[in-house]
Structure formats: C-alpha cells, structure tokens
GROMACS .gro file of C-alpha atoms in nm:
model
  338
    1MET     CA    1   9.759   5.128   7.343
    2ASN     CA    2   9.654   4.799   7.184
    3GLU     CA    3   9.702   4.429   7.244
    4THR     CA    4  10.060   4.418   7.122
    5SER     CA    5  10.174   4.718   7.331
    6LYS     CA    6  10.373   4.710   7.628
    7PRO     CA    7  10.165   4.698   7.947
    8PHE     CA    8  10.076   5.031   8.087
    9VAL     CA    9  10.182   5.079   8.469
   10ILE     CA   10   9.983   5.313   8.676
   11ALA     CA   11  10.107   5.439   9.002
   12GLU     CA   12   9.805   5.506   9.220
   13ILE     CA   13   9.871   5.801   9.468
   14SER     CA   14   9.527   5.784   9.626
   15ALA     CA   15   9.562   5.903   9.977
   16ASN     CA   16   9.940   5.860  10.028
   17HIS     CA   17   9.994   6.239  10.002
   18ASN     CA   18   9.865   6.251  10.365
   19GLY     CA   19   9.689   6.589  10.315
   20ASN     CA   20  10.009   6.769  10.175
   21ILE     CA   21  10.012   6.901   9.839
   22ASN     CA   22  10.399   6.894   9.850
   23LYS     CA   23  10.401   6.510   9.920
   24ALA     CA   24  10.148   6.467   9.630
   25LYS     CA   25  10.408   6.644   9.407
   26GLU     CA   26  10.692   6.439   9.553
   27LEU     CA   27  10.482   6.124   9.455
   28ILE     CA   28  10.436   6.241   9.110
   29ARG     CA   29  10.801   6.321   9.055
   30ALA     CA   30  10.904   5.985   9.218
   31ALA     CA   31  10.644   5.779   8.990
   32SER     CA   32  10.800   5.952   8.705
   33ASP     CA   33  11.168   5.883   8.814
   34CYS     CA   34  11.054   5.517   8.863
   35GLY     CA   35  10.928   5.488   8.504
   36ALA     CA   36  10.559   5.448   8.555
   37ASP     CA   37  10.360   5.535   8.249
   38ALA     CA   38  10.092   5.736   8.463
   39VAL     CA   39   9.986   5.842   8.814
   40LYS     CA   40   9.642   5.830   8.923
   41LEU     CA   41   9.442   6.054   9.162
   42GLN     CA   42   9.104   6.019   9.329
   43THR     CA   43   8.862   6.303   9.266
   44TYR     CA   44   8.611   6.342   9.564
   45THR     CA   45   8.544   6.546   9.890
   46PRO     CA   46   8.398   6.394  10.198
   47ASP     CA   47   8.059   6.557  10.104
   48THR     CA   48   8.048   6.398   9.757
   49MET     CA   49   8.120   6.047   9.924
   50THR     CA   50   7.880   6.046  10.205
   51ILE     CA   51   7.709   6.237  10.483
   52ASP     CA   52   7.864   6.338  10.829
   53SER     CA   53   7.697   6.099  11.035
   54ASP     CA   54   7.784   5.912  11.365
   55LYS     CA   55   7.512   5.646  11.308
   56ASP     CA   56   7.631   5.290  11.322
   57ASP     CA   57   7.589   5.238  10.947
   58PHE     CA   58   7.846   5.498  10.888
   59PHE     CA   59   8.125   5.343  11.115
   60ILE     CA   60   8.397   5.119  10.967
   61LYS     CA   61   8.445   4.793  11.163
   62GLY     CA   62   8.772   4.609  11.125
   63GLY     CA   63   9.053   4.623  10.881
   64LEU     CA   64   9.291   4.917  10.810
   65TRP     CA   65   9.032   5.175  10.871
   66ASP     CA   66   8.852   5.029  11.184
   67GLY     CA   67   8.692   5.296  11.407
   68TYR     CA   68   8.667   5.582  11.137
   69THR     CA   69   8.336   5.710  11.021
   70LEU     CA   70   8.317   5.730  10.652
   71TYR     CA   71   8.294   6.101  10.655
   72ASN     CA   72   8.616   6.137  10.854
   73LEU     CA   73   8.815   5.877  10.654
   74TYR     CA   74   8.727   6.068  10.329
   75LYS     CA   75   8.815   6.401  10.491
   76GLU     CA   76   9.145   6.277  10.579
   77ALA     CA   77   9.210   6.084  10.235
   78HIS     CA   78   9.069   6.318   9.977
   79THR     CA   79   9.271   6.509   9.741
   80PRO     CA   80   9.122   6.864   9.734
   81TYR     CA   81   8.971   6.986   9.403
   82ASP     CA   82   9.189   7.300   9.426
   83TRP     CA   83   9.510   7.084   9.415
   84HIS     CA   84   9.407   6.919   9.080
   85GLU     CA   85   9.516   7.167   8.825
   86GLU     CA   86   9.852   7.199   8.983
   87LEU     CA   87   9.916   6.833   9.005
   88PHE     CA   88   9.796   6.782   8.637
   89ASP     CA   89  10.027   7.054   8.524
   90LEU     CA   90  10.335   6.924   8.720
   91ALA     CA   91  10.279   6.567   8.538
   92ALA     CA   92  10.262   6.723   8.217
   93ASN     CA   93  10.594   6.903   8.279
   94LEU     CA   94  10.739   6.574   8.389
   95ASN     CA   95  10.603   6.387   8.087
   96ILE     CA   96  10.394   6.142   8.280
   97ILE     CA   97  10.028   6.100   8.217
   98CYS     CA   98   9.795   6.205   8.501
   99ILE     CA   99   9.436   6.048   8.529
  100SER     CA  100   9.183   6.021   8.802
  101THR     CA  101   8.890   5.834   8.945
  102PRO     CA  102   8.574   6.058   8.982
  103PHE     CA  103   8.329   5.957   9.243
  104ASP     CA  104   8.030   6.177   9.145
  105GLU     CA  105   7.930   6.407   8.853
  106THR     CA  106   8.106   6.706   9.002
  107ALA     CA  107   8.435   6.527   8.995
  108VAL     CA  108   8.360   6.424   8.636
  109ASP     CA  109   8.297   6.801   8.543
  110LEU     CA  110   8.631   6.886   8.707
  111LEU     CA  111   8.825   6.628   8.502
  112HIS     CA  112   8.651   6.724   8.192
  113ASP     CA  113   8.782   7.096   8.263
  114LEU     CA  114   9.123   6.951   8.316
  115ASN     CA  115   9.096   6.756   7.996
  116CYS     CA  116   9.189   6.436   8.202
  117PRO     CA  117   9.302   6.190   7.912
  118ALA     CA  118   9.137   5.887   8.074
  119ILE     CA  119   8.864   5.805   8.330
  120LYS     CA  120   8.905   5.527   8.592
  121ILE     CA  121   8.603   5.391   8.755
  122ALA     CA  122   8.665   5.242   9.096
  123SER     CA  123   8.532   4.901   9.186
  124PHE     CA  124   8.286   5.038   9.454
  125GLU     CA  125   8.122   5.261   9.184
  126VAL     CA  126   8.071   5.014   8.911
  127THR     CA  127   7.714   4.986   9.009
  128ASP     CA  128   7.662   5.363   9.002
  129LEU     CA  129   7.531   5.375   8.656
  130PRO     CA  130   7.446   5.760   8.662
  131LEU     CA  131   7.813   5.825   8.746
  132LEU     CA  132   7.911   5.584   8.458
  133GLU     CA  133   7.687   5.762   8.213
  134SER     CA  134   7.812   6.098   8.310
  135ALA     CA  135   8.186   5.983   8.262
  136ALA     CA  136   8.112   5.784   7.931
  137LEU     CA  137   7.967   6.107   7.781
  138LEU     CA  138   8.318   6.259   7.798
  139LYS     CA  139   8.420   6.011   7.522
  140LYS     CA  140   8.756   5.939   7.696
  141PRO     CA  141   8.900   5.611   7.727
  142MET     CA  142   8.757   5.441   8.044
  143ILE     CA  143   8.933   5.179   8.289
  144ILE     CA  144   8.690   4.999   8.505
  145SER     CA  145   8.802   4.811   8.801
  146THR     CA  146   8.584   4.481   8.874
  147GLY     CA  147   8.633   4.418   9.251
  148MET     CA  148   8.305   4.273   9.409
  149ALA     CA  149   8.134   4.282   9.072
  150ASN     CA  150   7.947   3.978   8.922
  151GLU     CA  151   7.890   3.906   8.550
  152ASP     CA  152   7.567   4.115   8.556
  153ASP     CA  153   7.734   4.405   8.717
  154ILE     CA  154   7.990   4.417   8.459
  155SER     CA  155   7.752   4.375   8.168
  156LEU     CA  156   7.543   4.654   8.287
  157ALA     CA  157   7.836   4.891   8.353
  158LEU     CA  158   7.960   4.816   8.001
  159ASN     CA  159   7.629   4.861   7.824
  160THR     CA  160   7.578   5.181   8.018
  161ILE     CA  161   7.910   5.317   7.874
  162GLN     CA  162   7.894   5.169   7.540
  163LYS     CA  163   7.537   5.301   7.459
  164HIS     CA  164   7.685   5.645   7.447
  165GLY     CA  165   7.942   5.540   7.177
  166ASN     CA  166   8.231   5.487   7.400
  167GLN     CA  167   8.413   5.174   7.303
  168GLU     CA  168   8.759   5.255   7.444
  169LEU     CA  169   8.728   5.032   7.757
  170CYS     CA  170   8.959   4.822   7.972
  171LEU     CA  171   8.850   4.594   8.239
  172LEU     CA  172   9.077   4.545   8.546
  173HIS     CA  173   9.056   4.236   8.736
  174CYS     CA  174   9.045   4.353   9.107
  175VAL     CA  175   8.990   4.215   9.440
  176SER     CA  176   8.864   4.470   9.687
  177GLY     CA  177   9.067   4.369   9.996
  178TYR     CA  178   9.322   4.588  10.147
  179PRO     CA  179   9.546   4.411  10.130
  180THR     CA  180   9.439   4.081   9.954
  181PRO     CA  181   9.631   3.751  10.001
  182PHE     CA  182   9.795   3.613   9.702
  183ASP     CA  183   9.594   3.287   9.713
  184GLN     CA  184   9.272   3.500   9.683
  185TYR     CA  185   9.367   3.694   9.375
  186ASN     CA  186   9.274   3.431   9.123
  187ILE     CA  187   9.435   3.622   8.832
  188SER     CA  188   9.311   3.352   8.584
  189THR     CA  189   8.991   3.565   8.587
  190ILE     CA  190   9.182   3.799   8.353
  191ASN     CA  191   9.130   3.541   8.073
  192LEU     CA  192   8.755   3.511   8.166
  193LEU     CA  193   8.707   3.886   8.139
  194LYS     CA  194   8.867   3.906   7.806
  195GLU     CA  195   8.665   3.601   7.672
  196LYS     CA  196   8.337   3.721   7.817
  197PHE     CA  197   8.343   4.080   7.741
  198ASN     CA  198   8.572   4.098   7.443
  199CYS     CA  199   8.777   4.403   7.560
  200MET     CA  200   9.119   4.504   7.678
  201VAL     CA  201   9.204   4.373   8.028
  202GLY     CA  202   9.431   4.450   8.298
  203LEU     CA  203   9.491   4.436   8.676
  204SER     CA  204   9.449   4.640   8.994
  205ASP     CA  205   9.672   4.465   9.228
  206HIS     CA  206   9.624   4.503   9.608
  207THR     CA  207   9.865   4.232   9.723
  208LEU     CA  208  10.184   4.334   9.902
  209ASP     CA  209  10.439   4.272   9.639
  210THR     CA  210  10.485   4.269   9.267
  211GLU     CA  211  10.458   3.901   9.178
  212VAL     CA  212  10.080   3.903   9.084
  213SER     CA  213  10.121   4.188   8.867
  214VAL     CA  214  10.422   4.047   8.669
  215ALA     CA  215  10.229   3.708   8.630
  216SER     CA  216   9.926   3.888   8.508
  217VAL     CA  217  10.129   3.989   8.199
  218ALA     CA  218  10.144   3.642   8.074
  219LEU     CA  219   9.777   3.622   8.094
  220GLY     CA  220   9.731   3.934   7.882
  221ALA     CA  221   9.700   4.220   8.135
  222LYS     CA  222   9.768   4.549   7.936
  223ILE     CA  223   9.725   4.786   8.229
  224ILE     CA  224   9.872   4.725   8.575
  225GLU     CA  225   9.758   4.942   8.870
  226LYS     CA  226   9.932   4.956   9.189
  227HIS     CA  227   9.907   5.181   9.496
  228PHE     CA  228  10.234   5.403   9.547
  229THR     CA  229  10.381   5.562   9.854
  230LEU     CA  230  10.704   5.735   9.930
  231ASP     CA  231  10.740   5.551  10.261
  232ARG     CA  232  10.496   5.304  10.409
  233ASP     CA  233  10.618   5.425  10.769
  234ASP     CA  234  10.421   5.746  10.670
  235LYS     CA  235  10.118   5.533  10.793
  236GLY     CA  236   9.877   5.714  10.555
  237PRO     CA  237   9.521   5.546  10.480
  238ASP     CA  238   9.671   5.341  10.194
  239SER     CA  239  10.030   5.305  10.285
  240GLU     CA  240  10.007   4.952  10.416
  241PHE     CA  241   9.931   4.801  10.066
  242SER     CA  242  10.143   5.051   9.868
  243LEU     CA  243  10.468   4.996   9.686
  244GLU     CA  244  10.760   5.222   9.774
  245PRO     CA  245  10.978   5.383   9.501
  246ARG     CA  246  11.240   5.093   9.485
  247GLU     CA  247  10.954   4.851   9.444
  248LEU     CA  248  10.780   5.048   9.179
  249GLN     CA  249  11.088   5.067   8.966
  250LYS     CA  250  11.130   4.692   9.025
  251LEU     CA  251  10.764   4.638   8.895
  252VAL     CA  252  10.815   4.866   8.588
  253LYS     CA  253  11.116   4.673   8.493
  254GLU     CA  254  10.981   4.330   8.557
  255VAL     CA  255  10.648   4.401   8.370
  256GLU     CA  256  10.850   4.524   8.063
  257ASN     CA  257  11.068   4.209   8.081
  258ALA     CA  258  10.764   3.988   8.125
  259TRP     CA  259  10.611   4.144   7.832
  260LYS     CA  260  10.929   4.107   7.614
  261SER     CA  261  10.956   3.751   7.686
  262LEU     CA  262  10.614   3.658   7.567
  263GLY     CA  263  10.714   3.735   7.202
  264PHE     CA  264  10.494   3.540   6.962
  265PRO     CA  265  10.425   3.164   6.914
  266SER     CA  266  10.727   3.015   6.703
  267LEU     CA  267  10.925   2.704   6.708
  268GLU     CA  268  11.197   2.886   6.475
  269LYS     CA  269  11.542   2.895   6.633
  270LYS     CA  270  11.623   3.208   6.830
  271GLU     CA  271  11.928   3.414   6.750
  272VAL     CA  272  12.067   3.344   7.096
  273GLU     CA  273  12.044   2.976   7.032
  274LYS     CA  274  12.230   2.952   6.694
  275GLU     CA  275  12.575   2.952   6.849
  276ASN     CA  276  12.485   2.659   7.079
  277LEU     CA  277  12.387   2.423   6.802
  278ARG     CA  278  12.746   2.300   6.823
  279PHE     CA  279  12.669   2.154   7.142
  280ARG     CA  280  12.402   1.915   7.015
  281ARG     CA  281  12.493   1.552   6.973
  282SER     CA  282  12.587   1.428   6.627
  283ILE     CA  283  12.750   1.124   6.475
  284TYR     CA  284  13.132   1.117   6.503
  285ILE     CA  285  13.394   0.841   6.416
  286SER     CA  286  13.494   0.695   6.739
  287ASN     CA  287  13.773   0.452   6.588
  288ASP     CA  288  13.955   0.456   6.264
  289ILE     CA  289  13.777   0.302   5.968
  290ARG     CA  290  13.946   0.183   5.667
  291LYS     CA  291  13.759   0.219   5.323
  292GLY     CA  292  13.519  -0.061   5.275
  293GLU     CA  293  13.486  -0.140   5.642
  294LEU     CA  294  13.127  -0.155   5.797
  295HIS     CA  295  13.023   0.135   6.006
  296SER     CA  296  12.935  -0.020   6.349
  297ALA     CA  297  12.866   0.066   6.710
  298ASP     CA  298  13.238   0.011   6.772
  299ASN     CA  299  13.350   0.278   6.546
  300ILE     CA  300  13.084   0.551   6.540
  301ARG     CA  301  12.897   0.714   6.830
  302ARG     CA  302  12.642   0.975   6.903
  303ILE     CA  303  12.850   1.248   7.095
  304ARG     CA  304  12.893   1.621   7.126
  305PRO     CA  305  12.971   1.833   6.933
  306GLY     CA  306  12.707   1.879   6.674
  307PHE     CA  307  12.902   1.899   6.347
  308GLY     CA  308  12.839   1.557   6.216
  309LEU     CA  309  12.504   1.396   6.104
  310GLU     CA  310  12.225   1.414   6.323
  311PRO     CA  311  12.166   1.129   6.557
  312ARG     CA  312  11.848   1.014   6.377
  313TYR     CA  313  12.059   0.881   6.101
  314PHE     CA  314  12.254   0.652   6.336
  315SER     CA  315  12.071   0.326   6.270
  316GLU     CA  316  12.052   0.407   5.892
  317VAL     CA  317  12.438   0.427   5.899
  318ILE     CA  318  12.514   0.100   6.077
  319GLY     CA  319  12.618  -0.160   5.838
  320LYS     CA  320  12.695   0.074   5.559
  321ARG     CA  321  13.049   0.052   5.405
  322ALA     CA  322  13.280   0.340   5.452
  323SER     CA  323  13.355   0.524   5.127
  324LYS     CA  324  13.702   0.625   5.221
  325ASP     CA  325  13.958   0.611   5.526
  326LEU     CA  326  13.812   0.770   5.829
  327PHE     CA  327  13.971   0.871   6.150
  328LYS     CA  328  13.884   0.902   6.512
  329GLY     CA  329  13.732   1.249   6.581
  330ASP     CA  330  13.600   1.312   6.223
  331PRO     CA  331  13.232   1.417   6.194
  332LEU     CA  332  13.043   1.170   5.980
  333THR     CA  333  12.889   1.307   5.668
  334PHE     CA  334  12.662   1.137   5.400
  335GLN     CA  335  12.982   1.126   5.168
  336ASP     CA  336  13.135   0.896   5.423
  337PHE     CA  337  12.945   0.569   5.339
  338GLU     CA  338  12.823   0.388   5.037
   0.00000   0.00000   0.00000
C-alpha cells in the first residue's frame, strides 16, 4: 500500500460474533463477499484486560455497556485464543487478509505465531508503551488509532515504535465514542496527522453510516476501518455502531469510486468531455452576408454549437469585411473576413 493505491477497507469483527465461532466464520465470509480488503479480530482475554472486581472503579456507567463490570464485558466480548488459528486459516482460504489488535504481550506472541501480516493498536492502548514496543519488535506494518490521544501521546507512541526500526506505520484518525455523532468527527484532522507526523493516514469510523468514511478519502485516508455485524438486531456488544453486509458492500464501492474520482490535478480536457465541445458557443452567421459587407452584431452571433470561431474573437471580427458570400447557419472561420 502507498499514497497512490486504492484505500484499504477493514471490516472490524470485534465482539460481533457474540461468543459463537460459527458466527465469527460467517462474518469473515460475509466481509469477503462484500469486497472488504481485510477483517480484523481483537486478541485478548478478560484476564489480560483487567481483573475480576466489583469495586466501583470497575463498573461501566452510561453508554452502550452501562452496568457491566469491565471483566464481565470482556468475558462476553472476547475472541478466544483457541479460535484464532481457525479464523486466520479461513480468511486465507477466502483470500481476505486477517489482522488483529493485541491488548497485551501474550496476544502479541500469539499473533506472531500466526504470522499475522499487520498489527493494529487500539486507541485505548496508544499510551501502553510496553505493548507498543512488543508489537514493534515483530517488524510488521502497524496501524495506530488515535482516539483520545493528544500530540504528545502520538509522538511518544511513534517514537517508541520507530526506535525499533519499524517505519511501516499508518495513523487512523479516530473518535472514541460508540457511536460518535457526525459533527464531532472532525475528519479534517486527517490532514493534521499527515502534516505533523509525516506518515500514511486513515480513519477508524464509529459513526452510524458511511458518509464520513467516504469523505475521508478526499482528505487522503488510505485505510478505512468500520465495525461489521451480520445483523444489528443480534444486539452484541458492538452491534449498535456496526455496518450490516449491504452497508459494508456499499461502503467498499463508494470508497473505491471516491478514490477513482480524485485522479490527479489537471486542467486538460477529459475523454468524456470531448464529444461535448460541440455544445460550446461559437460565432455563426445569423443573416446572409455578401462579399465585402461588414460583419456586425446584425449578421453574426455567439451561439451554440461550437464549430465556429470561439466567442473571444467576436469583438475582433466586428467591422471586418467578408471575404466571400456567407450564409445564415454557416460557422465563421478566420478565412471569412479580410
């Protein structure tokens, strides 16, 4: 992938398998059928994420996961380690790339063993420098979401990764709200990330539709990540802000069309325009003119079609004598006046 390549669309499965490996497989098949470039898992267990505690600090208050303890949420949402090899193999057979987000060093080790082709770092882990260092040592391309991160957080994360010689990086602009309203996504930040950190950029999109993702392509986003579910009515932990298959298919197509429409800066006529040149205005004889008569506003006009002289010559032609007899409906040429 480079700055001229088509944007890379990642379907984030996350917890939308609802604890069922067969549903996880269905999601991978559906993402492949929809044309996504990759599917993404999350690699953790409840014990690698937190501790089993019912103290107040460990309860979620408000939002989609209101009332859960952190441990119980991750217990419900995790993708078991012993599923991973089977899911990676299925993706390979379907010719869709499978990547994952590790949340601790044991997850990094597992993804290393599976030869995971790229490592995604979640927004909430951007400040976990030991995790970033462990992932960077794999020397795999890394994708880093930037939700909640300030400039210092991002700089420190990139420095941690790059000091291990890992330069294949992409920063994803992200807002860590689930879902996030359109007016808070501020995708112009994509340009800011590109300018400040001089690396490839993309978008992790938590809005409820596809418009923000498509618009980000015009700003240079080269990776688009969207949560994906088979059916929002399944009511999984992430289903409320996930795309269904018909929407993912739409996203893939619209992202590609937006990228194609960018082209390159040019004022040259496009192939599709050439036939329409005939519908420009040009100078035509509007009343018969005898040889030697003066061209005037009474006998020449700027009209469609475009086979005569361009309108810019109109004032120059006025007052010139006709070099031959001219007839209404003839296009005016340089040979028609003295």
